[in-house]
Amino acid sequence: MAWRGTAVSLLVLLIGGGIQASLLLALVLLGIVARRQRELADVATEHGWAVPITDEVDVVAAYAETAAAAAERAQEEADQAQGQAVQAAAARDIAERRHRLVRKNAEAAGETHQLVQRAALDAYSRNELSVSELNRIWQHVQVPVEAAPGPAAVPLGWELRVREAERRYERAAADAARAEQEARLKAAAAATLAEEARAAESQLALARRSASTGLVGLLRATWADSPAPGTLVGR
């Protein structure tokens, strides 16, 4: 009867050892498969092949990283566009002030010329000036003799300056409007991408919690504690 008890004990030990060996073998096989998949993925990546990603955390992490980079680039572009809009608005304001100043000076010069014209006409009507003298006076103020002085007239010498100042102001105003519109679009795009990046970060945190508490986390922890294939376990 003693040998039967010994045989049963040996059988129990063999069965227990077989179960442990089977579990260890399963873990080793899982590790080999996982490493093989990673090796194939690395080779496919080097050759530009499409690689199916089965790890949810890796997928979400890659998306979160891409979303964060896109949001950062969009914010930089929005800041740059805002700076350009501020500069364009300042240039518009300067051009507007210059246009108003040139226009004001031209009108003031026109009023002075009108006074000279009226005085010359009055003197001519009193026979104090001849026609040639009247023409010389009007030529000096750059108004043809046939023309009659009108209200708020701009002298001929100021017309080019007034038109040039007006054109510069119109161009500056158009540039400022375009820059402002571009800044608004860039700011809206940056806000949208920032929201997507925050959502992706939340999804990544949720995926990591799920993986760390689920079956995948358990298998990874077990594999991390087990020896690598081909290594000897110290006795």
PDB file of N, CA and C in Angstrom, residues 168-219:
ATOM      1  N   ARG A 168      -3.190 104.379 -51.693  1.00  0.00           N
ATOM      2  CA  ARG A 168      -2.459 103.652 -50.654  1.00  0.00           C
ATOM      3  C   ARG A 168      -3.375 103.271 -49.489  1.00  0.00           C
ATOM      4  N   TYR A 169      -4.260 104.162 -49.142  1.00  0.00           N
ATOM      5  CA  TYR A 169      -5.195 103.848 -48.054  1.00  0.00           C
ATOM      6  C   TYR A 169      -6.137 102.716 -48.450  1.00  0.00           C
ATOM      7  N   GLU A 170      -6.629 102.750 -49.677  1.00  0.00           N
ATOM      8  CA  GLU A 170      -7.535 101.689 -50.126  1.00  0.00           C
ATOM      9  C   GLU A 170      -6.827 100.335 -50.144  1.00  0.00           C
ATOM     10  N   ARG A 171      -5.575 100.310 -50.618  1.00  0.00           N
ATOM     11  CA  ARG A 171      -4.827  99.050 -50.613  1.00  0.00           C
ATOM     12  C   ARG A 171      -4.588  98.559 -49.190  1.00  0.00           C
ATOM     13  N   ALA A 172      -4.220  99.474 -48.307  1.00  0.00           N
ATOM     14  CA  ALA A 172      -3.974  99.074 -46.915  1.00  0.00           C
ATOM     15  C   ALA A 172      -5.248  98.569 -46.247  1.00  0.00           C
ATOM     16  N   ALA A 173      -6.378  99.199 -46.553  1.00  0.00           N
ATOM     17  CA  ALA A 173      -7.651  98.752 -45.976  1.00  0.00           C
ATOM     18  C   ALA A 173      -8.023  97.363 -46.485  1.00  0.00           C
ATOM     19  N   ALA A 174      -7.797  97.116 -47.781  1.00  0.00           N
ATOM     20  CA  ALA A 174      -8.094  95.792 -48.337  1.00  0.00           C
ATOM     21  C   ALA A 174      -7.177  94.730 -47.731  1.00  0.00           C
ATOM     22  N   ASP A 175      -5.887  95.050 -47.584  1.00  0.00           N
ATOM     23  CA  ASP A 175      -4.951  94.098 -46.972  1.00  0.00           C
ATOM     24  C   ASP A 175      -5.338  93.801 -45.523  1.00  0.00           C
ATOM     25  N   ALA A 176      -5.756  94.823 -44.795  1.00  0.00           N
ATOM     26  CA  ALA A 176      -6.155  94.615 -43.402  1.00  0.00           C
ATOM     27  C   ALA A 176      -7.398  93.741 -43.305  1.00  0.00           C
ATOM     28  N   ALA A 177      -8.341  93.933 -44.219  1.00  0.00           N
ATOM     29  CA  ALA A 177      -9.559  93.114 -44.204  1.00  0.00           C
ATOM     30  C   ALA A 177      -9.231  91.652 -44.491  1.00  0.00           C
ATOM     31  N   ARG A 178      -8.350  91.417 -45.472  1.00  0.00           N
ATOM     32  CA  ARG A 178      -7.961  90.033 -45.778  1.00  0.00           C
ATOM     33  C   ARG A 178      -7.214  89.397 -44.610  1.00  0.00           C
ATOM     34  N   ALA A 179      -6.304  90.154 -44.004  1.00  0.00           N
ATOM     35  CA  ALA A 179      -5.544  89.614 -42.874  1.00  0.00           C
ATOM     36  C   ALA A 179      -6.454  89.303 -41.687  1.00  0.00           C
ATOM     37  N   GLU A 180      -7.428  90.149 -41.450  1.00  0.00           N
ATOM     38  CA  GLU A 180      -8.365  89.910 -40.346  1.00  0.00           C
ATOM     39  C   GLU A 180      -9.214  88.664 -40.598  1.00  0.00           C
ATOM     40  N   GLN A 181      -9.670  88.497 -41.833  1.00  0.00           N
ATOM     41  CA  GLN A 181     -10.445  87.311 -42.178  1.00  0.00           C
ATOM     42  C   GLN A 181      -9.598  86.048 -42.042  1.00  0.00           C
ATOM     43  N   GLU A 182      -8.346  86.116 -42.492  1.00  0.00           N
ATOM     44  CA  GLU A 182      -7.448  84.973 -42.372  1.00  0.00           C
ATOM     45  C   GLU A 182      -7.191  84.633 -40.908  1.00  0.00           C
ATOM     46  N   ALA A 183      -7.032  85.645 -40.079  1.00  0.00           N
ATOM     47  CA  ALA A 183      -6.805  85.404 -38.652  1.00  0.00           C
ATOM     48  C   ALA A 183      -8.017  84.738 -38.009  1.00  0.00           C
ATOM     49  N   ARG A 184      -9.215  85.157 -38.394  1.00  0.00           N
ATOM     50  CA  ARG A 184     -10.426  84.529 -37.841  1.00  0.00           C
ATOM     51  C   ARG A 184     -10.516  83.061 -38.244  1.00  0.00           C
ATOM     52  N   LEU A 185     -10.217  82.772 -39.500  1.00  0.00           N
ATOM     53  CA  LEU A 185     -10.273  81.382 -39.958  1.00  0.00           C
ATOM     54  C   LEU A 185      -9.233  80.521 -39.242  1.00  0.00           C
ATOM     55  N   LYS A 186      -8.017  81.049 -39.106  1.00  0.00           N
ATOM     56  CA  LYS A 186      -6.961  80.298 -38.431  1.00  0.00           C
ATOM     57  C   LYS A 186      -7.305  80.069 -36.963  1.00  0.00           C
ATOM     58  N   ALA A 187      -7.881  81.070 -36.318  1.00  0.00           N
ATOM     59  CA  ALA A 187      -8.254  80.917 -34.912  1.00  0.00           C
ATOM     60  C   ALA A 187      -9.346  79.866 -34.746  1.00  0.00           C
ATOM     61  N   ALA A 188     -10.319  79.855 -35.652  1.00  0.00           N
ATOM     62  CA  ALA A 188     -11.389  78.858 -35.577  1.00  0.00           C
ATOM     63  C   ALA A 188     -10.837  77.451 -35.795  1.00  0.00           C
ATOM     64  N   ALA A 189      -9.933  77.305 -36.766  1.00  0.00           N
ATOM     65  CA  ALA A 189      -9.331  75.994 -37.021  1.00  0.00           C
ATOM     66  C   ALA A 189      -8.507  75.528 -35.825  1.00  0.00           C
ATOM     67  N   ALA A 190      -7.756  76.444 -35.216  1.00  0.00           N
ATOM     68  CA  ALA A 190      -6.948  76.080 -34.049  1.00  0.00           C
ATOM     69  C   ALA A 190      -7.829  75.649 -32.880  1.00  0.00           C
ATOM     70  N   ALA A 191      -8.947  76.336 -32.684  1.00  0.00           N
ATOM     71  CA  ALA A 191      -9.855  75.967 -31.597  1.00  0.00           C
ATOM     72  C   ALA A 191     -10.454  74.580 -31.828  1.00  0.00           C
ATOM     73  N   THR A 192     -10.820  74.287 -33.070  1.00  0.00           N
ATOM     74  CA  THR A 192     -11.387  72.974 -33.387  1.00  0.00           C
ATOM     75  C   THR A 192     -10.374  71.862 -33.160  1.00  0.00           C
ATOM     76  N   LEU A 193      -9.136  72.061 -33.643  1.00  0.00           N
ATOM     77  CA  LEU A 193      -8.106  71.034 -33.478  1.00  0.00           C
ATOM     78  C   LEU A 193      -7.700  70.875 -32.016  1.00  0.00           C
ATOM     79  N   ALA A 194      -7.723  71.961 -31.263  1.00  0.00           N
ATOM     80  CA  ALA A 194      -7.415  71.850 -29.837  1.00  0.00           C
ATOM     81  C   ALA A 194      -8.470  71.017 -29.115  1.00  0.00           C
ATOM     82  N   GLU A 195      -9.728  71.195 -29.484  1.00  0.00           N
ATOM     83  CA  GLU A 195     -10.803  70.389 -28.894  1.00  0.00           C
ATOM     84  C   GLU A 195     -10.640  68.917 -29.268  1.00  0.00           C
ATOM     85  N   GLU A 196     -10.275  68.645 -30.520  1.00  0.00           N
ATOM     86  CA  GLU A 196     -10.041  67.262 -30.935  1.00  0.00           C
ATOM     87  C   GLU A 196      -8.865  66.651 -30.175  1.00  0.00           C
ATOM     88  N   ALA A 197      -7.818  67.440 -29.950  1.00  0.00           N
ATOM     89  CA  ALA A 197      -6.662  66.932 -29.211  1.00  0.00           C
ATOM     90  C   ALA A 197      -7.038  66.603 -27.771  1.00  0.00           C
ATOM     91  N   ARG A 198      -7.851  67.451 -27.140  1.00  0.00           N
ATOM     92  CA  ARG A 198      -8.293  67.161 -25.770  1.00  0.00           C
ATOM     93  C   ARG A 198      -9.156  65.905 -25.728  1.00  0.00           C
ATOM     94  N   ALA A 199     -10.027  65.744 -26.725  1.00  0.00           N
ATOM     95  CA  ALA A 199     -10.862  64.539 -26.769  1.00  0.00           C
ATOM     96  C   ALA A 199     -10.010  63.291 -26.966  1.00  0.00           C
ATOM     97  N   ALA A 200      -8.993  63.387 -27.834  1.00  0.00           N
ATOM     98  CA  ALA A 200      -8.105  62.244 -28.061  1.00  0.00           C
ATOM     99  C   ALA A 200      -7.317  61.901 -26.802  1.00  0.00           C
ATOM    100  N   GLU A 201      -6.891  62.907 -26.056  1.00  0.00           N
ATOM    101  CA  GLU A 201      -6.172  62.661 -24.809  1.00  0.00           C
ATOM    102  C   GLU A 201      -7.081  61.974 -23.789  1.00  0.00           C
ATOM    103  N   SER A 202      -8.338  62.361 -23.746  1.00  0.00           N
ATOM    104  CA  SER A 202      -9.284  61.701 -22.846  1.00  0.00           C
ATOM    105  C   SER A 202      -9.507  60.250 -23.257  1.00  0.00           C
ATOM    106  N   GLN A 203      -9.624  60.002 -24.559  1.00  0.00           N
ATOM    107  CA  GLN A 203      -9.774  58.631 -25.042  1.00  0.00           C
ATOM    108  C   GLN A 203      -8.545  57.790 -24.713  1.00  0.00           C
ATOM    109  N   LEU A 204      -7.363  58.393 -24.820  1.00  0.00           N
ATOM    110  CA  LEU A 204      -6.138  57.660 -24.501  1.00  0.00           C
ATOM    111  C   LEU A 204      -6.096  57.288 -23.023  1.00  0.00           C
ATOM    112  N   ALA A 205      -6.467  58.219 -22.156  1.00  0.00           N
ATOM    113  CA  ALA A 205      -6.485  57.916 -20.724  1.00  0.00           C
ATOM    114  C   ALA A 205      -7.477  56.800 -20.414  1.00  0.00           C
ATOM    115  N   LEU A 206      -8.643  56.839 -21.065  1.00  0.00           N
ATOM    116  CA  LEU A 206      -9.642  55.795 -20.854  1.00  0.00           C
ATOM    117  C   LEU A 206      -9.147  54.450 -21.359  1.00  0.00           C
ATOM    118  N   ALA A 207      -8.494  54.439 -22.530  1.00  0.00           N
ATOM    119  CA  ALA A 207      -7.976  53.184 -23.081  1.00  0.00           C
ATOM    120  C   ALA A 207      -6.883  52.608 -22.192  1.00  0.00           C
ATOM    121  N   ARG A 208      -6.041  53.459 -21.648  1.00  0.00           N
ATOM    122  CA  ARG A 208      -4.982  52.971 -20.766  1.00  0.00           C
ATOM    123  C   ARG A 208      -5.557  52.389 -19.486  1.00  0.00           C
ATOM    124  N   ARG A 209      -6.567  53.045 -18.918  1.00  0.00           N
ATOM    125  CA  ARG A 209      -7.196  52.488 -17.714  1.00  0.00           C
ATOM    126  C   ARG A 209      -7.850  51.149 -18.020  1.00  0.00           C
ATOM    127  N   SER A 210      -8.522  51.073 -19.171  1.00  0.00           N
ATOM    128  CA  SER A 210      -9.186  49.824 -19.534  1.00  0.00           C
ATOM    129  C   SER A 210      -8.182  48.708 -19.748  1.00  0.00           C
ATOM    130  N   ALA A 211      -7.050  49.038 -20.398  1.00  0.00           N
ATOM    131  CA  ALA A 211      -6.041  48.015 -20.662  1.00  0.00           C
ATOM    132  C   ALA A 211      -5.344  47.570 -19.387  1.00  0.00           C
ATOM    133  N   SER A 212      -5.125  48.499 -18.468  1.00  0.00           N
ATOM    134  CA  SER A 212      -4.409  48.152 -17.238  1.00  0.00           C
ATOM    135  C   SER A 212      -5.262  47.330 -16.286  1.00  0.00           C
ATOM    136  N   THR A 213      -6.576  47.434 -16.379  1.00  0.00           N
ATOM    137  CA  THR A 213      -7.461  46.696 -15.467  1.00  0.00           C
ATOM    138  C   THR A 213      -8.103  45.486 -16.123  1.00  0.00           C
ATOM    139  N   GLY A 214      -7.946  45.314 -17.418  1.00  0.00           N
ATOM    140  CA  GLY A 214      -8.592  44.215 -18.125  1.00  0.00           C
ATOM    141  C   GLY A 214      -7.681  43.025 -18.326  1.00  0.00           C
ATOM    142  N   LEU A 215      -8.115  42.122 -19.193  1.00  0.00           N
ATOM    143  CA  LEU A 215      -7.369  40.899 -19.474  1.00  0.00           C
ATOM    144  C   LEU A 215      -6.043  41.201 -20.147  1.00  0.00           C
ATOM    145  N   VAL A 216      -6.036  42.202 -21.014  1.00  0.00           N
ATOM    146  CA  VAL A 216      -4.794  42.539 -21.701  1.00  0.00           C
ATOM    147  C   VAL A 216      -3.732  42.965 -20.703  1.00  0.00           C
ATOM    148  N   GLY A 217      -4.126  43.780 -19.738  1.00  0.00           N
ATOM    149  CA  GLY A 217      -3.170  44.192 -18.719  1.00  0.00           C
ATOM    150  C   GLY A 217      -2.657  43.013 -17.910  1.00  0.00           C
ATOM    151  N   LEU A 218      -3.542  42.071 -17.605  1.00  0.00           N
ATOM    152  CA  LEU A 218      -3.124  40.890 -16.855  1.00  0.00           C
ATOM    153  C   LEU A 218      -2.114  40.070 -17.639  1.00  0.00           C
ATOM    154  N   LEU A 219      -2.370  39.819 -18.920  1.00  0.00           N
ATOM    155  CA  LEU A 219      -1.448  39.045 -19.746  1.00  0.00           C
ATOM    156  C   LEU A 219      -0.109  39.753 -19.880  1.00  0.00           C
TER     157      LEU A 219
END
